[in-house]
Amino acid sequence: MTEFVDTAAEAVARVQDGSTVLLGGFGNAGQPMELIDALLESGTTGLTVVSNNAGQGDRGLALLIKERRVRKVICSFPRQSDSWHFDEAYRAGDIELELVPQGNLAERLRAAGAGIGAFFTPTGYGTTLAEGKETREIDGRHYVLEHPIRGDVALIKAHTADDAGNLLYRKTARNFGPVMATAAAHTVVQVQQRVPVGSIDPEHVVTPGIYVDTVTALGADPARPEGQPENHPQEAKHA
Amino acid sequence: MTEFVDTAAEAVARVQDGSTVLLGGFGNAGQPMELIDALLESGTTGLTVVSNNAGQGDRGLALLIKERRVRKVICSFPRQSDSWHFDEAYRAGDIELELVPQGNLAERLRAAGAGIGAFFTPTGYGTTLAEGKETREIDGRHYVLEHPIRGDVALIKAHTADDAGNLLYRKTARNFGPVMATAAAHTVVQVQQRVPVGSIDPEHVVTPGIYVDTVTALGADPARPEGQPENHPQEAKHA
Amino acid sequence: MSTENSTSTLSREDLARLVAADIAPGSYVNLGIGQPTKVSDHLRADQQVTLHTENGMLGMGPEAHGEDIDEELINAGKIPVTERPGASYFHQADSFAIMRGGHLDVCVLGAFQVSAAGDLANWSTGAPDAIPAVGGAMDLAIGAKQVFVMMSLFAKDGTPKIVADCTYPLTGLACVSRVYTDHGVFLVDHGEDGPSVTLREAHGMSPHEVADRLDFPLTLPAENG
Amino acid sequence: MSTENSTSTLSREDLARLVAADIAPGSYVNLGIGQPTKVSDHLRADQQVTLHTENGMLGMGPEAHGEDIDEELINAGKIPVTERPGASYFHQADSFAIMRGGHLDVCVLGAFQVSAAGDLANWSTGAPDAIPAVGGAMDLAIGAKQVFVMMSLFAKDGTPKIVADCTYPLTGLACVSRVYTDHGVFLVDHGEDGPSVTLREAHGMSPHEVADRLDFPLTLPAENG
């Protein structure tokens, strides 16, 4: 059952020193900035973070890395033009990196959520990223065996949650959210708005409430003033 | 790119003698009755049919089996109170049966669509349905290795298609449609209505047009008179 | 009806009521076809239980009647049902990911046999002339956090259906958590020292009488042990 | 610009135009970060090409400017983009299923090197002090029905970038279908008798001059063969 809490600080209380945290977002889109800020405040450290990137600029995950709260990153694309905090931590030997092709990252998270023990993927076969991994030829194609990635806690961002915890996302900010929600023992979501049960058409639910443990509604996002309603999901307009 | 054809007969023209056909539906819900009727008319035979059930009563797949067009059924639940045509064909030795647990059936279809070579599933481990299959213990749990099921053609039912082939389904008639659409070389869909591009909110698309090759719009379904608009997807009402 | 030992056996209705009362508030639950379906009649609104049906829905409501019948809104038994506020629809692979991934709190199933190790046999009698059909049984057996079985303790010929080893074809290994029967409720503990079965309460016979009829070591309730 | 042999090399704009013209009408296409992005400028509306971006969208439109910029609508290069009518959004696992499952018709990528067997090296220079980053490169390489590479034929030091064997770390094996370069277009045939590379057209040098600069057997265009 989904619990609703008033503050991001309460929402991230489940994260402990040494936790594996699945962190939504592709770049800044879909990254749960307010939950990460609360995590910074909380002082939690020694984290393993699973995320597509390793932080951009001076926001979100980049700050967690700057503050040396992250022991290890499992991601596909750490190095970017503005990933200076990761770059510095990595060159200083302060952070461990497991590099995973993006599709394998997504599929390994899905496998964790779907109870799949391991799967054969063609991605990465014959490359250094598959070194040491089991391979197999199936019907003339070569595959690498990959295993699930499970999280203790997932921190993700969605747009709307109803009282049953059903989630709607917004545009390409959806990215890893729905998959990570299934892959963690406890899923925490920051949303812009909470709506009553019945406000979301059951045909449109992207993440069913069964995957959602804790929600905090932040209200209006300063980056998305109310003057842009046409960019919001349909249900949001009706609510 | 999605092509639209006027009749169910044209829509099933891709199915050839000996084809493997993925047939949507859980019971009669989501079963593409009009496409199956056209397949009956076409005389195509020697089919391998992948479907959850093996036909109910005297409609759809049950009639294909009655007419001995189906050489083999891959399904999870053939025997039902009204599966008399399958029962008769099976007892007469006229049809081969591969029994697959329902979740493995769905996941094997998904694997075919997602380019996964094989996967370890806990379902069926230690049972007669896993006899002869490779097994493995991973993190203390036992799994069976299962392989993809691909179709030459998928025949499915959806509610609405836009001109780009994007699909909306209706309630539990969604079932196998979205998965089968990804798993066949050619996907054929019968829908109740076709709407212009732009009529479906991109957040609500269930099956993107990339998976949809041929669509035929049947118009009103006699089983769902227009007097019940509240049961239709939201976009259908707006179109 | 009490949950203590009683001198009369439990009816099917009693069993359904007992199972419903044992489901924790806020649980996500899948009720198997047949006897388990009756459990929904005894779930209280304040339990806020969400029902899953494996053909692609969370938030399933009661059976539909009359004008509410919609052949595109059915349960796993292909019975027309209704939709609760807060429901959601999803495709078959996503629906079974919910089960296989261990996201359901409780699954309630019928059975032919359960073993003392919690093995379940509920999909096939193994009769040589039978046409086999498995559906979602094997996924349900291994998927939920807790699997409750509802059945009679004895077959028509008087032999027990909780056994040392199943003789019917298996549905899943070491997957059953509890067995609700007319003669009592059995808890299966999957501990590190191996599985054990405890009788929580007996009905229609004494705990010792129950133990005498079974061919494996049964742990009796503390007050009788 | 013609698709026949010419005496001047192709500019990056020429290459983008050439690739765009070679994409079949109605195709689903993923354009990699960097040079391949330019291809979209040359796709005609009547080609009805649908663009995929691996961060979760089909039906991506051109780059967004001014008031249209929305930080939740970006492409794989994290550039704000727009939405075309008929677009759809999906999550990351579904997005990569589209690629891995072979549903895209064409993927256009940049490269450091391509081998005569169609091996692709485009994600890492292998420099010992570099911080590695792969993103979706390996998925894109093996996923699409056809993989087109856009790059210069020669490195700054004059060595060819189509080689017998890649010396840079590989992205994928035997995955490239065509290589579009300033000096010509190369078709990689993955036939049953092993791979072979054919020069479709040469620019800025003769077909024989191109062949002389490469360290593997190149099949020349029919009219020069």
PDB file of C-alpha atoms in Angstrom, chain B residues 26-30 52-53 56 59 75-80 86-88 90-91 97 99-104 106-107 110 119-129 141 157 159 170-179 192 206 221 223-224 228 231, chain C residues 33 53-57 60 67-79 81 83 88-97 99-102 120 123-124 128-144 169-173:
ATOM      1  CA  PHE B  26      -7.627 -14.455 -23.323  1.00  0.00           C
ATOM      2  CA  GLY B  27     -10.732 -16.499 -23.830  1.00  0.00           C
ATOM      3  CA  ASN B  28     -12.874 -14.477 -26.213  1.00  0.00           C
ATOM      4  CA  ALA B  29     -11.711 -11.094 -24.836  1.00  0.00           C
ATOM      5  CA  GLY B  30      -9.233  -9.628 -27.300  1.00  0.00           C
ATOM      6  CA  ASN B  52      -3.455 -18.538 -24.462  1.00  0.00           C
ATOM      7  CA  ASN B  53      -6.371 -20.893 -25.062  1.00  0.00           C
ATOM      8  CA  GLN B  56     -14.102 -21.610 -26.798  1.00  0.00           C
ATOM      9  CA  ARG B  59     -16.291 -18.982 -32.498  1.00  0.00           C
ATOM     10  CA  CYS B  75      -0.870 -22.439 -25.359  1.00  0.00           C
ATOM     11  CA  SER B  76      -1.318 -22.455 -21.588  1.00  0.00           C
ATOM     12  CA  PHE B  77      -4.936 -23.473 -21.095  1.00  0.00           C
ATOM     13  CA  PRO B  78      -6.481 -25.535 -23.906  1.00  0.00           C
ATOM     14  CA  ARG B  79      -8.984 -27.556 -21.864  1.00  0.00           C
ATOM     15  CA  GLN B  80     -12.083 -25.637 -20.832  1.00  0.00           C
ATOM     16  CA  PHE B  86      -9.986 -28.759 -29.452  1.00  0.00           C
ATOM     17  CA  ASP B  87     -10.790 -31.751 -27.249  1.00  0.00           C
ATOM     18  CA  GLU B  88     -12.063 -33.719 -30.220  1.00  0.00           C
ATOM     19  CA  TYR B  90      -6.654 -33.641 -29.641  1.00  0.00           C
ATOM     20  CA  ARG B  91      -8.198 -37.015 -28.799  1.00  0.00           C
ATOM     21  CA  LEU B  97      -0.061 -29.467 -28.194  1.00  0.00           C
ATOM     22  CA  LEU B  99       1.706 -26.651 -23.092  1.00  0.00           C
ATOM     23  CA  VAL B 100       3.455 -23.548 -21.672  1.00  0.00           C
ATOM     24  CA  PRO B 101       2.763 -21.887 -18.311  1.00  0.00           C
ATOM     25  CA  GLN B 102       0.957 -18.635 -19.047  1.00  0.00           C
ATOM     26  CA  GLY B 103       3.655 -16.306 -17.702  1.00  0.00           C
ATOM     27  CA  ASN B 104       6.351 -18.157 -19.619  1.00  0.00           C
ATOM     28  CA  ALA B 106       3.952 -14.112 -22.303  1.00  0.00           C
ATOM     29  CA  GLU B 107       7.640 -13.739 -21.447  1.00  0.00           C
ATOM     30  CA  ARG B 110       8.234 -10.613 -25.101  1.00  0.00           C
ATOM     31  CA  PHE B 119      16.023 -16.258 -20.130  1.00  0.00           C
ATOM     32  CA  PHE B 120      15.992 -18.054 -16.809  1.00  0.00           C
ATOM     33  CA  THR B 121      12.522 -18.202 -15.252  1.00  0.00           C
ATOM     34  CA  PRO B 122      11.524 -19.719 -11.896  1.00  0.00           C
ATOM     35  CA  THR B 123       8.122 -20.731 -13.279  1.00  0.00           C
ATOM     36  CA  GLY B 124       7.770 -24.434 -13.882  1.00  0.00           C
ATOM     37  CA  TYR B 125      11.013 -25.439 -12.180  1.00  0.00           C
ATOM     38  CA  GLY B 126      10.750 -28.968 -10.832  1.00  0.00           C
ATOM     39  CA  THR B 127       7.581 -29.738 -12.792  1.00  0.00           C
ATOM     40  CA  THR B 128       6.907 -31.975 -15.779  1.00  0.00           C
ATOM     41  CA  LEU B 129       6.613 -28.891 -18.003  1.00  0.00           C
ATOM     42  CA  ARG B 141      16.774 -19.855  -6.422  1.00  0.00           C
ATOM     43  CA  LYS B 157      -7.510  -6.978 -31.689  1.00  0.00           C
ATOM     44  CA  HIS B 159      -9.829  -0.704 -29.937  1.00  0.00           C
ATOM     45  CA  ARG B 170      -9.843  -1.762 -24.025  1.00  0.00           C
ATOM     46  CA  LYS B 171      -9.831  -3.189 -20.480  1.00  0.00           C
ATOM     47  CA  THR B 172      -8.746  -6.832 -20.119  1.00  0.00           C
ATOM     48  CA  ALA B 173      -9.001  -7.307 -23.892  1.00  0.00           C
ATOM     49  CA  ARG B 174      -5.502  -5.808 -23.949  1.00  0.00           C
ATOM     50  CA  ASN B 175      -3.979  -9.078 -22.642  1.00  0.00           C
ATOM     51  CA  PHE B 176      -1.579 -10.609 -25.212  1.00  0.00           C
ATOM     52  CA  GLY B 177      -2.010  -7.972 -27.949  1.00  0.00           C
ATOM     53  CA  PRO B 178       0.868  -5.612 -27.064  1.00  0.00           C
ATOM     54  CA  VAL B 179       3.321  -8.489 -26.554  1.00  0.00           C
ATOM     55  CA  GLN B 192     -13.089  -0.762 -34.029  1.00  0.00           C
ATOM     56  CA  VAL B 206       0.063   1.313 -25.612  1.00  0.00           C
ATOM     57  CA  ASP B 221     -18.750  -3.956 -32.821  1.00  0.00           C
ATOM     58  CA  ALA B 223     -21.367  -6.548 -29.020  1.00  0.00           C
ATOM     59  CA  ARG B 224     -20.654  -2.944 -27.992  1.00  0.00           C
ATOM     60  CA  GLN B 228     -22.091   2.534 -23.943  1.00  0.00           C
ATOM     61  CA  ASN B 231     -16.632   1.951 -21.614  1.00  0.00           C
TER      62      ASN B 231
ATOM     63  CA  ILE C  33     -10.261 -19.806  -9.763  1.00  0.00           C
ATOM     64  CA  THR C  53      -6.256 -10.766 -12.062  1.00  0.00           C
ATOM     65  CA  GLU C  54      -3.513 -12.300 -14.187  1.00  0.00           C
ATOM     66  CA  ASN C  55      -5.217 -11.491 -17.472  1.00  0.00           C
ATOM     67  CA  GLY C  56      -4.114  -7.895 -16.960  1.00  0.00           C
ATOM     68  CA  MET C  57      -5.680  -5.836 -14.199  1.00  0.00           C
ATOM     69  CA  MET C  60     -10.677  -5.804  -9.909  1.00  0.00           C
ATOM     70  CA  GLU C  67     -26.102  -4.339 -17.811  1.00  0.00           C
ATOM     71  CA  ASP C  68     -22.667  -4.143 -16.200  1.00  0.00           C
ATOM     72  CA  ILE C  69     -21.490  -7.229 -18.075  1.00  0.00           C
ATOM     73  CA  ASP C  70     -18.761  -6.346 -20.568  1.00  0.00           C
ATOM     74  CA  GLU C  71     -17.092  -9.231 -22.382  1.00  0.00           C
ATOM     75  CA  GLU C  72     -13.856  -7.236 -22.480  1.00  0.00           C
ATOM     76  CA  LEU C  73     -13.704  -6.984 -18.690  1.00  0.00           C
ATOM     77  CA  ILE C  74     -13.269 -10.485 -17.331  1.00  0.00           C
ATOM     78  CA  ASN C  75     -11.260 -12.261 -14.679  1.00  0.00           C
ATOM     79  CA  ALA C  76      -8.873 -15.196 -15.004  1.00  0.00           C
ATOM     80  CA  GLY C  77     -11.849 -17.556 -14.826  1.00  0.00           C
ATOM     81  CA  LYS C  78     -13.349 -15.668 -17.804  1.00  0.00           C
ATOM     82  CA  ILE C  79     -16.208 -14.398 -15.603  1.00  0.00           C
ATOM     83  CA  VAL C  81     -16.170  -8.546 -13.440  1.00  0.00           C
ATOM     84  CA  GLU C  83     -13.543  -2.166 -12.079  1.00  0.00           C
ATOM     85  CA  SER C  88      -5.152  -0.194 -13.898  1.00  0.00           C
ATOM     86  CA  TYR C  89      -4.822  -2.352 -17.015  1.00  0.00           C
ATOM     87  CA  PHE C  90      -1.612  -3.826 -18.420  1.00  0.00           C
ATOM     88  CA  HIS C  91      -0.556  -6.472 -20.890  1.00  0.00           C
ATOM     89  CA  GLN C  92       0.162 -10.108 -20.151  1.00  0.00           C
ATOM     90  CA  ALA C  93       3.944  -9.859 -19.818  1.00  0.00           C
ATOM     91  CA  ASP C  94       3.606  -6.970 -17.370  1.00  0.00           C
ATOM     92  CA  SER C  95       0.903  -8.846 -15.471  1.00  0.00           C
ATOM     93  CA  PHE C  96       3.057 -11.917 -14.978  1.00  0.00           C
ATOM     94  CA  ALA C  97       6.049  -9.743 -14.088  1.00  0.00           C
ATOM     95  CA  MET C  99       3.588 -12.216 -10.044  1.00  0.00           C
ATOM     96  CA  ARG C 100       6.991 -13.636 -10.940  1.00  0.00           C
ATOM     97  CA  GLY C 101       8.722 -10.589  -9.497  1.00  0.00           C
ATOM     98  CA  GLY C 102       7.234 -11.247  -6.071  1.00  0.00           C
ATOM     99  CA  LEU C 120       1.995 -27.664  -4.444  1.00  0.00           C
ATOM    100  CA  TRP C 123      -2.893 -28.312 -12.043  1.00  0.00           C
ATOM    101  CA  SER C 124      -3.138 -31.899 -13.180  1.00  0.00           C
ATOM    102  CA  PRO C 128      -3.272 -40.587 -18.689  1.00  0.00           C
ATOM    103  CA  ASP C 129      -6.321 -39.639 -20.779  1.00  0.00           C
ATOM    104  CA  ALA C 130      -6.701 -36.117 -19.404  1.00  0.00           C
ATOM    105  CA  ILE C 131      -6.092 -33.103 -21.623  1.00  0.00           C
ATOM    106  CA  PRO C 132      -3.566 -30.991 -19.715  1.00  0.00           C
ATOM    107  CA  ALA C 133      -4.078 -27.273 -19.016  1.00  0.00           C
ATOM    108  CA  VAL C 134      -1.919 -25.191 -16.707  1.00  0.00           C
ATOM    109  CA  GLY C 135      -2.829 -21.535 -17.278  1.00  0.00           C
ATOM    110  CA  GLY C 136      -1.198 -19.259 -14.724  1.00  0.00           C
ATOM    111  CA  ALA C 137      -1.059 -21.873 -11.949  1.00  0.00           C
ATOM    112  CA  MET C 138       2.708 -22.319 -11.987  1.00  0.00           C
ATOM    113  CA  ASP C 139       3.335 -18.569 -12.058  1.00  0.00           C
ATOM    114  CA  LEU C 140       0.921 -17.977  -9.187  1.00  0.00           C
ATOM    115  CA  ALA C 141       2.520 -20.762  -7.154  1.00  0.00           C
ATOM    116  CA  ILE C 142       6.021 -19.298  -7.257  1.00  0.00           C
ATOM    117  CA  GLY C 143       5.218 -15.607  -7.458  1.00  0.00           C
ATOM    118  CA  ALA C 144       3.489 -14.253  -4.392  1.00  0.00           C
ATOM    119  CA  PRO C 169       2.180 -33.686 -10.800  1.00  0.00           C
ATOM    120  CA  LEU C 170       3.768 -30.657  -9.139  1.00  0.00           C
ATOM    121  CA  THR C 171       2.829 -27.049  -9.791  1.00  0.00           C
ATOM    122  CA  GLY C 172       5.714 -25.565  -7.795  1.00  0.00           C
ATOM    123  CA  LEU C 173       8.290 -26.521  -5.204  1.00  0.00           C
TER     124      LEU C 173
END
